[in-house]
Coordinates of C-alpha atoms and ligand atoms in Angstrom, one line a residue:
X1 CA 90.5 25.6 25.8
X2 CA 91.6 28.3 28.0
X3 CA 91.0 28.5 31.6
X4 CA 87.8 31.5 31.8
X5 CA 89.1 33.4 33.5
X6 CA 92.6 33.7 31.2
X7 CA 90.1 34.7 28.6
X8 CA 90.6 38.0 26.6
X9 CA 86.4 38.3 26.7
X10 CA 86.4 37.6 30.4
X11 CA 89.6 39.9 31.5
X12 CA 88.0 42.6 29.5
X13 CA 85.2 42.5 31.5
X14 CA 87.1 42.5 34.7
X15 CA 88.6 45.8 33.7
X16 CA 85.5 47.2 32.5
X17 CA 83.9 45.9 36.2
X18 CA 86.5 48.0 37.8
X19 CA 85.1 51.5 36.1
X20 CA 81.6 51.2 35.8
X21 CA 81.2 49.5 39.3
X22 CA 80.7 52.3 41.1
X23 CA 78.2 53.9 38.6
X24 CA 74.9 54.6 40.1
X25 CA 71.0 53.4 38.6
X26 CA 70.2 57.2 39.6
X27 CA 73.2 58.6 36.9
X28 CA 72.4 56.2 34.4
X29 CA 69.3 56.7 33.9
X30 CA 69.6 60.6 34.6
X31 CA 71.8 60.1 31.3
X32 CA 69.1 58.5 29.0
X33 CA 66.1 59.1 29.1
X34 CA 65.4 56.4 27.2
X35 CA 67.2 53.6 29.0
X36 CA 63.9 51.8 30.5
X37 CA 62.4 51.3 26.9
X38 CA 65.8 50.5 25.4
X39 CA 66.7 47.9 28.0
X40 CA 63.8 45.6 27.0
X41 CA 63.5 42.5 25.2
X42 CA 60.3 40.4 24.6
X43 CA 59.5 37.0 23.2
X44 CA 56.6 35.6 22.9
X45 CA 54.3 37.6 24.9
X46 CA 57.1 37.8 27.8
X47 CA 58.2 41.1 28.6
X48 CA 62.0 41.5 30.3
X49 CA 62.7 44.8 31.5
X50 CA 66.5 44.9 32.4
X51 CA 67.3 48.3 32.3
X52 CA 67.7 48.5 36.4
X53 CA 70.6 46.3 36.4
X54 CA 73.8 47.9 36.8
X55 CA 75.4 47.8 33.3
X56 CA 76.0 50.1 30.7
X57 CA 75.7 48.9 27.1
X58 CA 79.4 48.4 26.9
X59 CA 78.8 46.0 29.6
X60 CA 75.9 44.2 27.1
X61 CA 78.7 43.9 24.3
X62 CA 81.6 42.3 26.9
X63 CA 79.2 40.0 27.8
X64 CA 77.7 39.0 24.6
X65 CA 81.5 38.9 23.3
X66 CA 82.4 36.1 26.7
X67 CA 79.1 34.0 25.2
X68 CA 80.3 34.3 22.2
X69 CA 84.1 33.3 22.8
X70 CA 82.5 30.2 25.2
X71 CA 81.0 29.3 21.9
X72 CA 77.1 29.4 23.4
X73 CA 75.8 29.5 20.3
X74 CA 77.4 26.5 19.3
X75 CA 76.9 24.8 22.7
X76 CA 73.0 25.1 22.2
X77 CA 72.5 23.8 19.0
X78 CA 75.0 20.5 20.4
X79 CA 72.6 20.1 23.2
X80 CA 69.3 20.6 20.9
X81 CA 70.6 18.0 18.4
X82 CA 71.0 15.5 21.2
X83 CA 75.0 15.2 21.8
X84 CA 76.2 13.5 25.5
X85 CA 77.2 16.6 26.8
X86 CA 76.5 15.3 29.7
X87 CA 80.1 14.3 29.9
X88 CA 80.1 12.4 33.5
X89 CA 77.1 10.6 33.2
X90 CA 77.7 10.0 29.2
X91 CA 74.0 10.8 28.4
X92 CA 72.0 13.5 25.7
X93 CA 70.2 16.4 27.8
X94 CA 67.1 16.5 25.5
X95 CA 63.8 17.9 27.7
X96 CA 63.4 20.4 24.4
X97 CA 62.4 17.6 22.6
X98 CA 59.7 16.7 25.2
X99 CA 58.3 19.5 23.7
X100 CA 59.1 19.3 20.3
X101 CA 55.9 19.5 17.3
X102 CA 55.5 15.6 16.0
X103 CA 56.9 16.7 12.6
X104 CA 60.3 17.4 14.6
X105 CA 63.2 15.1 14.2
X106 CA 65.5 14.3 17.2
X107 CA 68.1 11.5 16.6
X108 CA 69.6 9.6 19.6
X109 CA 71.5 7.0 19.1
X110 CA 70.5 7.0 15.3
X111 CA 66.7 6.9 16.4
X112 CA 64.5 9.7 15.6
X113 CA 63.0 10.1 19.7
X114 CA 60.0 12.2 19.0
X115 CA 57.3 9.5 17.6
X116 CA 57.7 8.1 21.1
X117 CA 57.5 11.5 23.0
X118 CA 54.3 12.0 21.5
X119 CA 53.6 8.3 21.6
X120 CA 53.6 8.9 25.6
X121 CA 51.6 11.9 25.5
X122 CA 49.1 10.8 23.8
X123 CA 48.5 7.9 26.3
X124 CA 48.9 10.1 29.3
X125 CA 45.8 12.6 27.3
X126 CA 43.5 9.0 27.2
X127 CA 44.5 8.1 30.9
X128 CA 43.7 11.7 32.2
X129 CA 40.7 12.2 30.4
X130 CA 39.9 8.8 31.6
X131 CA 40.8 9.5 35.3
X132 CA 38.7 13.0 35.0
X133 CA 35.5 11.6 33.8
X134 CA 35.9 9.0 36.5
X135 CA 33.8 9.2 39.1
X136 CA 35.1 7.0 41.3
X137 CA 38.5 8.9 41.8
X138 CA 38.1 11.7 43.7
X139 CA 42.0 12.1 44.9
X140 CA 45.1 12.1 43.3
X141 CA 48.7 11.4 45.1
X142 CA 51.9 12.3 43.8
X143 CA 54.8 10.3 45.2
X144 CA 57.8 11.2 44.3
X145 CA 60.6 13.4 45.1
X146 CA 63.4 16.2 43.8
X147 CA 63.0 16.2 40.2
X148 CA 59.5 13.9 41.0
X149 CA 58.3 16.4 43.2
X150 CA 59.0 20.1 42.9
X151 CA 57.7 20.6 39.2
X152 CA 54.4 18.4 39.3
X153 CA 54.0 20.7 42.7
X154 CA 55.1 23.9 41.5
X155 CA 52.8 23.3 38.2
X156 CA 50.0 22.3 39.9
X157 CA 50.0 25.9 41.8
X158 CA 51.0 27.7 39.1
X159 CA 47.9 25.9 37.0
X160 CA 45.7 25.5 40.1
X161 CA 43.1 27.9 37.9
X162 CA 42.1 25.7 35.3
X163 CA 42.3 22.5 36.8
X164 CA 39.8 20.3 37.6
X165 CA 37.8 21.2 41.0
X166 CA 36.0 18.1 42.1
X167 CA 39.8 16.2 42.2
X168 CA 42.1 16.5 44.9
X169 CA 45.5 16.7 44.5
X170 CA 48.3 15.9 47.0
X171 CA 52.1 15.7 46.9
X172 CA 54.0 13.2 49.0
X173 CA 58.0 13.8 49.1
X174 CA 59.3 13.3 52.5
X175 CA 60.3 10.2 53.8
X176 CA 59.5 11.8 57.1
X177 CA 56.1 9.6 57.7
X178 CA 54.2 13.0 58.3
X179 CA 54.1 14.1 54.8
X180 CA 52.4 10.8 54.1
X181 CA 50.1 11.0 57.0
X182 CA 48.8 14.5 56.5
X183 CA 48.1 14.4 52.6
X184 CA 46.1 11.0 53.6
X185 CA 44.8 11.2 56.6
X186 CA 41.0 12.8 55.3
X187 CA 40.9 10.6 52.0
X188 CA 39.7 7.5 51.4
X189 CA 41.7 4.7 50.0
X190 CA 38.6 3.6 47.0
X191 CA 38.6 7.0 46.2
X192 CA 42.8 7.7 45.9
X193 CA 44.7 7.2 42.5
X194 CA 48.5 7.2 43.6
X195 CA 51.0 8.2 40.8
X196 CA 54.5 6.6 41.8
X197 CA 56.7 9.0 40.0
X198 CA 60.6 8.0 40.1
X199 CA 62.8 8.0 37.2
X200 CA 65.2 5.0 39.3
X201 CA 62.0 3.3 41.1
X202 CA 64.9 2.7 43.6
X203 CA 65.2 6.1 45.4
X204 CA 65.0 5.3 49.2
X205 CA 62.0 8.0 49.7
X206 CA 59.7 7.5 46.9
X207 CA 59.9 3.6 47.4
X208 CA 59.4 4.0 51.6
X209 CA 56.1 6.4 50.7
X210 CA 55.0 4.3 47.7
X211 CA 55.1 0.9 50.0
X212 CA 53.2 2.7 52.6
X213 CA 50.5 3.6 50.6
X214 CA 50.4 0.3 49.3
X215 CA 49.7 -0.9 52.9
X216 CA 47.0 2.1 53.4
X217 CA 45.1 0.7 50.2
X218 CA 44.6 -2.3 52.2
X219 CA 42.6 -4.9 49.8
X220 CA 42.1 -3.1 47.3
X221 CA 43.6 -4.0 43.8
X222 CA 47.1 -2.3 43.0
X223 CA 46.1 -1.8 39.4
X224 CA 43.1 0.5 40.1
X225 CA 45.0 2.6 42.8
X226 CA 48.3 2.6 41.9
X227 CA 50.4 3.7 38.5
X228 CA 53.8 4.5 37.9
X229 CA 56.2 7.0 35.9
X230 CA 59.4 5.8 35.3
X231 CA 62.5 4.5 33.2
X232 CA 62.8 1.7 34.9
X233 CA 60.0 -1.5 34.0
X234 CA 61.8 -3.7 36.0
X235 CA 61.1 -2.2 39.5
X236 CA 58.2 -1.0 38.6
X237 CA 57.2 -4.8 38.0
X238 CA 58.5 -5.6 41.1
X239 CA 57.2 -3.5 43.2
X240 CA 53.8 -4.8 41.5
X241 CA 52.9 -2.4 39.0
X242 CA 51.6 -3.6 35.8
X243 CA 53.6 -1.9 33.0
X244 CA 50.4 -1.5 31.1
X245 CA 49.9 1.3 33.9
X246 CA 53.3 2.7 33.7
X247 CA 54.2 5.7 31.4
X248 CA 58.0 6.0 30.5
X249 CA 60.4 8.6 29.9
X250 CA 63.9 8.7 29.0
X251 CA 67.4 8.6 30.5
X252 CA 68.1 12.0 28.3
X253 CA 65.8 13.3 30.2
X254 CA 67.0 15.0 34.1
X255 CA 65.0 15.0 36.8
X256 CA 64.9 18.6 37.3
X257 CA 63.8 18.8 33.6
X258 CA 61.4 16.4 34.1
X259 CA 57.9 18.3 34.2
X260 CA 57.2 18.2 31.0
X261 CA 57.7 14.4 30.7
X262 CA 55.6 12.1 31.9
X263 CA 56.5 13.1 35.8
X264 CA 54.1 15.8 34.7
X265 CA 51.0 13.5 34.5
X266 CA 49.3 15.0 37.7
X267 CA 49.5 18.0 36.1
X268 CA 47.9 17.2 32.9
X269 CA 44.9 14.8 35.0
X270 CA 44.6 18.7 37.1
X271 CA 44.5 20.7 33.6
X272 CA 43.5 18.2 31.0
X273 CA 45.8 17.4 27.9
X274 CA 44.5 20.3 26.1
X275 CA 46.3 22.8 28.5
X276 CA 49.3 20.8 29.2
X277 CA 50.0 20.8 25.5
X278 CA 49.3 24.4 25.4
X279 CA 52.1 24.7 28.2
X280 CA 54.3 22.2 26.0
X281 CA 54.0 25.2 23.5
X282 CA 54.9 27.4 25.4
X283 CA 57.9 25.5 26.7
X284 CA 59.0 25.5 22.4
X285 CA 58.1 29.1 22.1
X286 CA 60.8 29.4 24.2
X287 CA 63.3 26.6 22.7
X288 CA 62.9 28.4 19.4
X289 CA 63.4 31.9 20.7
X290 CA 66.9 31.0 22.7
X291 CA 68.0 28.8 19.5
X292 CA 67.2 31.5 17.0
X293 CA 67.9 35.0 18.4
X294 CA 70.9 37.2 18.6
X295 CA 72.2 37.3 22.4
X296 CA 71.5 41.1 22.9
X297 CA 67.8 40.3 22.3
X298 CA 67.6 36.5 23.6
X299 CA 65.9 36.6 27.1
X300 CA 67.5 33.6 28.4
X301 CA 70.7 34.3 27.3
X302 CA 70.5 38.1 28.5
X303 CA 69.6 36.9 32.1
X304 CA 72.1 33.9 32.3
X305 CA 74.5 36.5 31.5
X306 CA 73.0 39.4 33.8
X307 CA 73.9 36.4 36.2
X308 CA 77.1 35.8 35.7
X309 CA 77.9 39.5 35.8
X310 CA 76.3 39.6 39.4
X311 CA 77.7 36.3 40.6
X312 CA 81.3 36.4 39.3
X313 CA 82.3 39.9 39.1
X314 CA 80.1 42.1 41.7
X315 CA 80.6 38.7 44.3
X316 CA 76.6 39.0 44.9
X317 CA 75.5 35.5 46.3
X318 CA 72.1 34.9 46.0
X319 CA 69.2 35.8 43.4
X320 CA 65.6 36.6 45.1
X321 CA 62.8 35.3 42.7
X322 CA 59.8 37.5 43.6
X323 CA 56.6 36.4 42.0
X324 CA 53.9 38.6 42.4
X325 CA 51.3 36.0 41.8
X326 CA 50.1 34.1 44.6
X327 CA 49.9 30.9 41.9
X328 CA 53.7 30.8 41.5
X329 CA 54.3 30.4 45.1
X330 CA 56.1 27.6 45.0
X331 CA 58.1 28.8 41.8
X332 CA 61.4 29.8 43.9
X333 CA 61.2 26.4 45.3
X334 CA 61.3 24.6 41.8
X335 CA 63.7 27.5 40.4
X336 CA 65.8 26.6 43.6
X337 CA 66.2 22.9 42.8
X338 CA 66.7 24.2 38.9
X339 CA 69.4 26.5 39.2
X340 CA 71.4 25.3 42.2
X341 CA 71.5 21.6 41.6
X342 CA 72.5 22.1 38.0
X343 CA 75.4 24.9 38.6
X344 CA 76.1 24.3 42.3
X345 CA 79.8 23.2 41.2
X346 CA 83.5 23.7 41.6
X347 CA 85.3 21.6 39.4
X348 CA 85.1 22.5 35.6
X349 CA 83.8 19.9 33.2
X350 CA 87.3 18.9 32.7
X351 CA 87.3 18.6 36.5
X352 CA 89.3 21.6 37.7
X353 CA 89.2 23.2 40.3
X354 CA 87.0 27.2 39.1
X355 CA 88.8 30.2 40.0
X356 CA 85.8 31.7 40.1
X357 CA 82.4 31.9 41.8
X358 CA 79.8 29.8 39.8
X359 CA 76.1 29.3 40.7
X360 CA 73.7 31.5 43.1
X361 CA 71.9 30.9 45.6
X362 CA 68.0 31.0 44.6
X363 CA 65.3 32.2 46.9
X364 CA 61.8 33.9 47.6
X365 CA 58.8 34.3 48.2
X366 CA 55.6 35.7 46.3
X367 CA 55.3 39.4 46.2
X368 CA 54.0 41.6 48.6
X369 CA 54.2 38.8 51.5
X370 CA 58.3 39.0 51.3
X371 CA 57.6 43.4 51.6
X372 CA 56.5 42.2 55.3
X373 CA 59.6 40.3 56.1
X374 CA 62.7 39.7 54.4
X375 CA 63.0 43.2 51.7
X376 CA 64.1 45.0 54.9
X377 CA 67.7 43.4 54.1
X378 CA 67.7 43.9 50.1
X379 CA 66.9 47.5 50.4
X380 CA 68.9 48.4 53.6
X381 CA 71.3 45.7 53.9
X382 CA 74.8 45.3 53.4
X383 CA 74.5 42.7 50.8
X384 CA 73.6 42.9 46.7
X385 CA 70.6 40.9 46.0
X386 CA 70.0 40.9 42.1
X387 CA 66.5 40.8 42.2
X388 CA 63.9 38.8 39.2
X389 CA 60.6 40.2 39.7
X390 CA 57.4 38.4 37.9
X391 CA 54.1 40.1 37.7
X392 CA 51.2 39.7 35.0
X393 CA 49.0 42.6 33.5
X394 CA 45.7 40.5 34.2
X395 CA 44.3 38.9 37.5
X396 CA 43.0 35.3 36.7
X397 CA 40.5 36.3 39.7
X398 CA 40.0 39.9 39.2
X399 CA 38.3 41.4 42.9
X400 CA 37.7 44.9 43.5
X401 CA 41.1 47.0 43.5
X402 CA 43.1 44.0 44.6
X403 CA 45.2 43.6 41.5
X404 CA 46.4 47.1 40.6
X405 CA 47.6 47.2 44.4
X406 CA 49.4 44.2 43.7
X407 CA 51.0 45.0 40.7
X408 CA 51.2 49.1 42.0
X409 CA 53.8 47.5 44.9
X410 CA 56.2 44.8 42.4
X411 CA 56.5 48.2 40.5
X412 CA 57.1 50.3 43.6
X413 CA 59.9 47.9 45.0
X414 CA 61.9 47.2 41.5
X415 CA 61.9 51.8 41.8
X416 CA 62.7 51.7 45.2
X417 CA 65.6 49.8 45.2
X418 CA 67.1 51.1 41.8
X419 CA 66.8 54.7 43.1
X420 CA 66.5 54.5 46.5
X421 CA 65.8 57.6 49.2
X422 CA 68.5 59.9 50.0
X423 CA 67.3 61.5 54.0
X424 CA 69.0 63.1 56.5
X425 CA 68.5 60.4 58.6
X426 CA 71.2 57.3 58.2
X427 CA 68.6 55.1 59.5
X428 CA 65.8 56.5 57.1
X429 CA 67.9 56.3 53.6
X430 CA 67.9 54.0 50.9
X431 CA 70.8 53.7 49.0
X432 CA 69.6 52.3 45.9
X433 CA 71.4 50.9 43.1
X434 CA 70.3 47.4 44.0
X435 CA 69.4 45.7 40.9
X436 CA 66.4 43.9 39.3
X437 CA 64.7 42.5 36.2
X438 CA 61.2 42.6 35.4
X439 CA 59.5 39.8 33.8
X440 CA 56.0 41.3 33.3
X441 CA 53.3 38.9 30.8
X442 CA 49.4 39.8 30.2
X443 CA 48.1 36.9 31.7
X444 CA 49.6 33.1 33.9
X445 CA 48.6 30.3 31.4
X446 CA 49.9 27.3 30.5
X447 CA 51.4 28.3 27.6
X448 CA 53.3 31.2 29.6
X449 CA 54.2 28.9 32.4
X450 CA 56.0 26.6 29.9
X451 CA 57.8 30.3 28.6
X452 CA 58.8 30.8 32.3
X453 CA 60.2 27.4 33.1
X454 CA 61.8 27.2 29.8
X455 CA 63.7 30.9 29.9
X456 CA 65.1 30.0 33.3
X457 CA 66.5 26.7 32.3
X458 CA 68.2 28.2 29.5
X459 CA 69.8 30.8 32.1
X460 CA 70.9 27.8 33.7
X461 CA 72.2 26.4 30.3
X462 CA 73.7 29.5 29.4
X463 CA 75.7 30.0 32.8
X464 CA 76.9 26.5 32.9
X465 CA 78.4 27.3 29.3
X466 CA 80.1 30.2 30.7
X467 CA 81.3 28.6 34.1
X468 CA 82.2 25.7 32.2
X469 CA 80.5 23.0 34.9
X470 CA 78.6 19.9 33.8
X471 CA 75.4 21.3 34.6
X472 CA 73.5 18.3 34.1
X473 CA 75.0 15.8 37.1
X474 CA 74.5 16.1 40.8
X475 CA 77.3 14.2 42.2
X476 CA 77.1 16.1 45.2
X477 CA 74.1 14.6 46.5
X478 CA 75.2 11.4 46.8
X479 CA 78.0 11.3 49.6
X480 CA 75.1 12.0 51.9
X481 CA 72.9 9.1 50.2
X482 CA 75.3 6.7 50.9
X483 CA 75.8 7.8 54.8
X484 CA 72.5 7.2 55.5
X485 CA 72.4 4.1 54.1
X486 CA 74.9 3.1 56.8
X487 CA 73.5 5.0 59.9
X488 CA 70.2 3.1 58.9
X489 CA 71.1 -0.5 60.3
X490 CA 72.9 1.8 63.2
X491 CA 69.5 2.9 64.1
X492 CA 67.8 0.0 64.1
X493 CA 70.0 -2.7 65.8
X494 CA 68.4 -3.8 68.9
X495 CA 71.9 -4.6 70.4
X496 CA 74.7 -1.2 70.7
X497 CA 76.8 -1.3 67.7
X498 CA 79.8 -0.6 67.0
X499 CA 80.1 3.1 65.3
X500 CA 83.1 4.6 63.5
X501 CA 81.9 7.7 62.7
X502 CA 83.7 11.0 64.2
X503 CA 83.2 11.8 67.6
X504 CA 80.0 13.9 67.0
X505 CA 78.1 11.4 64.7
X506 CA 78.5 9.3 67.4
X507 CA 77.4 10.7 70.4
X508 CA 74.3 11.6 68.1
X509 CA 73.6 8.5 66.7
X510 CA 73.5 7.0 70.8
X511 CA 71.7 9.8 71.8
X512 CA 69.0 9.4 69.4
X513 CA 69.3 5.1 70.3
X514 CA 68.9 6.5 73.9
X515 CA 65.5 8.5 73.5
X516 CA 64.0 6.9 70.3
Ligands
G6Q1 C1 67.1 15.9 39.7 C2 67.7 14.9 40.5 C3 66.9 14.5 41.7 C4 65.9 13.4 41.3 C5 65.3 12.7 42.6 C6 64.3 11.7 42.4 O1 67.6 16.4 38.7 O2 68.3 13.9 39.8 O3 66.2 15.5 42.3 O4 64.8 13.9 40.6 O5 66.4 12.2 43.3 O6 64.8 10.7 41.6 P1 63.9 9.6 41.0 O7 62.9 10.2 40.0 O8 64.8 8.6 40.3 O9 63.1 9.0 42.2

């Protein structure tokens, strides 16, 4: 395969960069007035507006053409029918099929996988409903981290309207004892169901918390207080969880794409099963609509290549995710673990070194807190900040004129910085033609969340394809890992020991032995 960037596809659009860069939002739209109808694409109820990006619709076709040429097409259906493309971990990538209808058929390793899926499922819907009707539980603790962590967090916000009031939900991650400490300290242990969610059951965090809170249960029987969510029945046994209270998932299954698995059974005890497989159809709304549709009107694969055009050819560094709901405040976070573990690489899949830049940084804040602080810099600044905004047409708690003013300012902002201000003042003019999309939906549900999550892991999907990265491994969180592992017994010897670490290290591991 030849190297990207020695591509005909991706040369032409390094030529076609150099004459439309300049090109102002103001002139193209001056030019058609049709542009912010035309630029639009919907599926399923999810509305993309991307006519404020800078791109003409020859840019559309040279990008289309580069999917094309890097074989997406092809590259999705591999991944849907359960291939290893995850290359250095030699495992399928198959979260769709956590969300696939029971009549679906998903072979790995010559075993159809999606009787089990729903196997799983349908146990999780008997333990929640159990759990809810309980009226002895009153509290529910997540432990688990990264891929354990951020989407049963981030789905619990997002869903925090329909779930269940008189239950308490927490989210441990930190190893740092004050995340345990805090989400404990006003709950009491008869009343607190912990959910011990690690696909390993060996990461150093998860274990550290989950032994803690088997210590804070004191006497009380592990089986009533305690279940697990993992692929591994071994340590779960060990650590002393009966398997009969342990719901499994699948090494095809990442932990970033792990919400909709059994990591995400704090979500469905929150929602109930009826809305978390409502979100599971909204998750395949969106599977079908990437498989199916033609690139120019595919959502995912229009913003992963929006992406690409920002990232690799303008040099822009980071993407501001802007929700305008205060439910998906902790969507950047998730999208931030999504996006930037998955393509945060340098080395191709065949493991050379990219001559290119590859994945963006991800960050935000819900709309109209950010206006207040950090928009000074994407209208004014000296950086490009492609901007995704998110906004729905209906409040899910409608008071007085507090929505339209809400929704009157995401629209403001995506106008502002497309067109800008011109003053005679330097210090009092907007440039403009800073970029956007608008994802704009009638109303946050679960079905819609599950359209959210899924379109933005098919960017992620469809920009890997294009940089050519194994988007599914996360090698570069281990060197760290293993570090730390050393330092520990470093810490903790009562008598100096002998460090070998640079110069720094070293003074601050004895500094810390000093005052600890
Ligand atoms: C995600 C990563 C990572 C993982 C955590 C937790 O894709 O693999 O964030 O989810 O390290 O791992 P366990 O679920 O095994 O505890």
């Amino acid at each position: 395969m030849p190297n990207l960037t020695q591509r005909a596809t991706w040369q032409a659009l390094t030529a076609h960069y150099r004459q439309v860069k300049d090109l102002h939002l103001r002139q193209l739209f001056a030019d058609d007035s049709k542009r912010g109808e035309r630029l639009a694409v919907e599926a399923g109820g999810l509305y993309l507006d991307y006519s404020k990006n800078r791109v003409t619709d020859e840019t559309i076709r040279l990008l289309v053409a580069l999917a094309e040429d890097c074989q997406l097409r092809d590259r999705i259906e591999v991944m849907f029918r359960g291939d290893k493309i995850n290359l250095t971990e030699n495992r399928a990538v198959l979260h769709t099929a956590l969300r696939a209808p029971q009549t679906a058929s998903v072979i790995v390793d010559g075993k159809n996988v999606v009787p089990e899926v729903h196997a799983v499922l349908d146990r999780m819907a008997e333990f929640s409903n159990r759990i809810r009707a309980d009226k002895r539980i009153k509290n529910i603790v997540n432990i688990g981290i990264g891929g354990s962590d951020l989407g049963p967090v981030m789905a619990y916000e997002a869903l925090r309207y329909y779930s269940q009031r008189n239950l308490t939900f927490r989210f441990v991650a930190n190893v740092d004892g004050t995340d345990f400490a805090e989400a404990t300290h006003d709950l009491i242990p008869a009343e607190t169901l912990f959910i011990v969610a690690s696909k390993t059951f060996t990461t150093q965090e998860t274990m550290t918390n989950a032994l803690t809170a088997r210590q804070w249960i004191g006497n009380l029987p592990v089986h009533e207080h305690f279940v697990a969510i993992s692929t591994n029945e071994t340590e779960v046994k060990k650590f002393g969880i009966d398997p009969k209270n342990m719901f499994g998932f699948w090494d095809w299954v990442g932990g970033r794409y792990s919400m909709d698995s059994a990591i995400g059974l704090s979500t469905m005890i929150a929602i109930g099963p009826e809305n978390f497989r409502a979100m599971l159809a909204g998750f395949h709304a969106m599977d079908e609509h990437y498989r199916t549709t033609p690139f120019e009107k595919n959502l995912p694969a229009l913003m992963g290549l929006l992406g690409v055009w920002y990232t690799s050819f303008f040099g822009a560094e980071t993407v501001a995710v802007l929700p305008y709901d205060q439910y998906l405040k902790r969507f950047p976070a998730y999208l931030q673990q999504l996006t930037m573990e998955s393509n945060g690489k340098s080395v191709t899949l065949d493991g050379k070194r990219v001559d290119y830049q590859t994945g963006a940084i991800y960050w935000g804040e819900p709309g109209t807190n950010g206006q207040h602080s950090f928009y000074q810099l994407i209208h004014q600044g000296t950086k490009l900040i492609p901007c995704d905004f998110i906004g729905f047409a209906k409040s899910l708690n409608p008071t007085g004129a507090h929505h339209d003013l809400l929704m009157a300012n995401l629209f403001a902002q995506s106008e502002a910085l497309a067109f800008g201000k011109i003053a005679d003042e330097p210090h009092r003019t907007f440039d403009g033609n800073r970029p956007s999309n608008t994802l704009l939906a009638e109303r946050l549900t679960p079905e819609m969340l599950g359209k959210l999550v899924a379109l933005y892991e098919h960017v992620v999907f469809t920009q890997g394809v294009i940089w050519n990265v194994g988007t599914f491994d996360q090698w570069g969180v281990q060197l760290g890992k293993v570090l730390a592992q050393q330092i520990v017994p470093e810490l903790e010897a009562s008598t100096e020991p002998t460090l070998r670490h640079d110069s720094s290290t070293n003074t601050l591991i004895r500094r810390y032995r000093q005052c600890r």
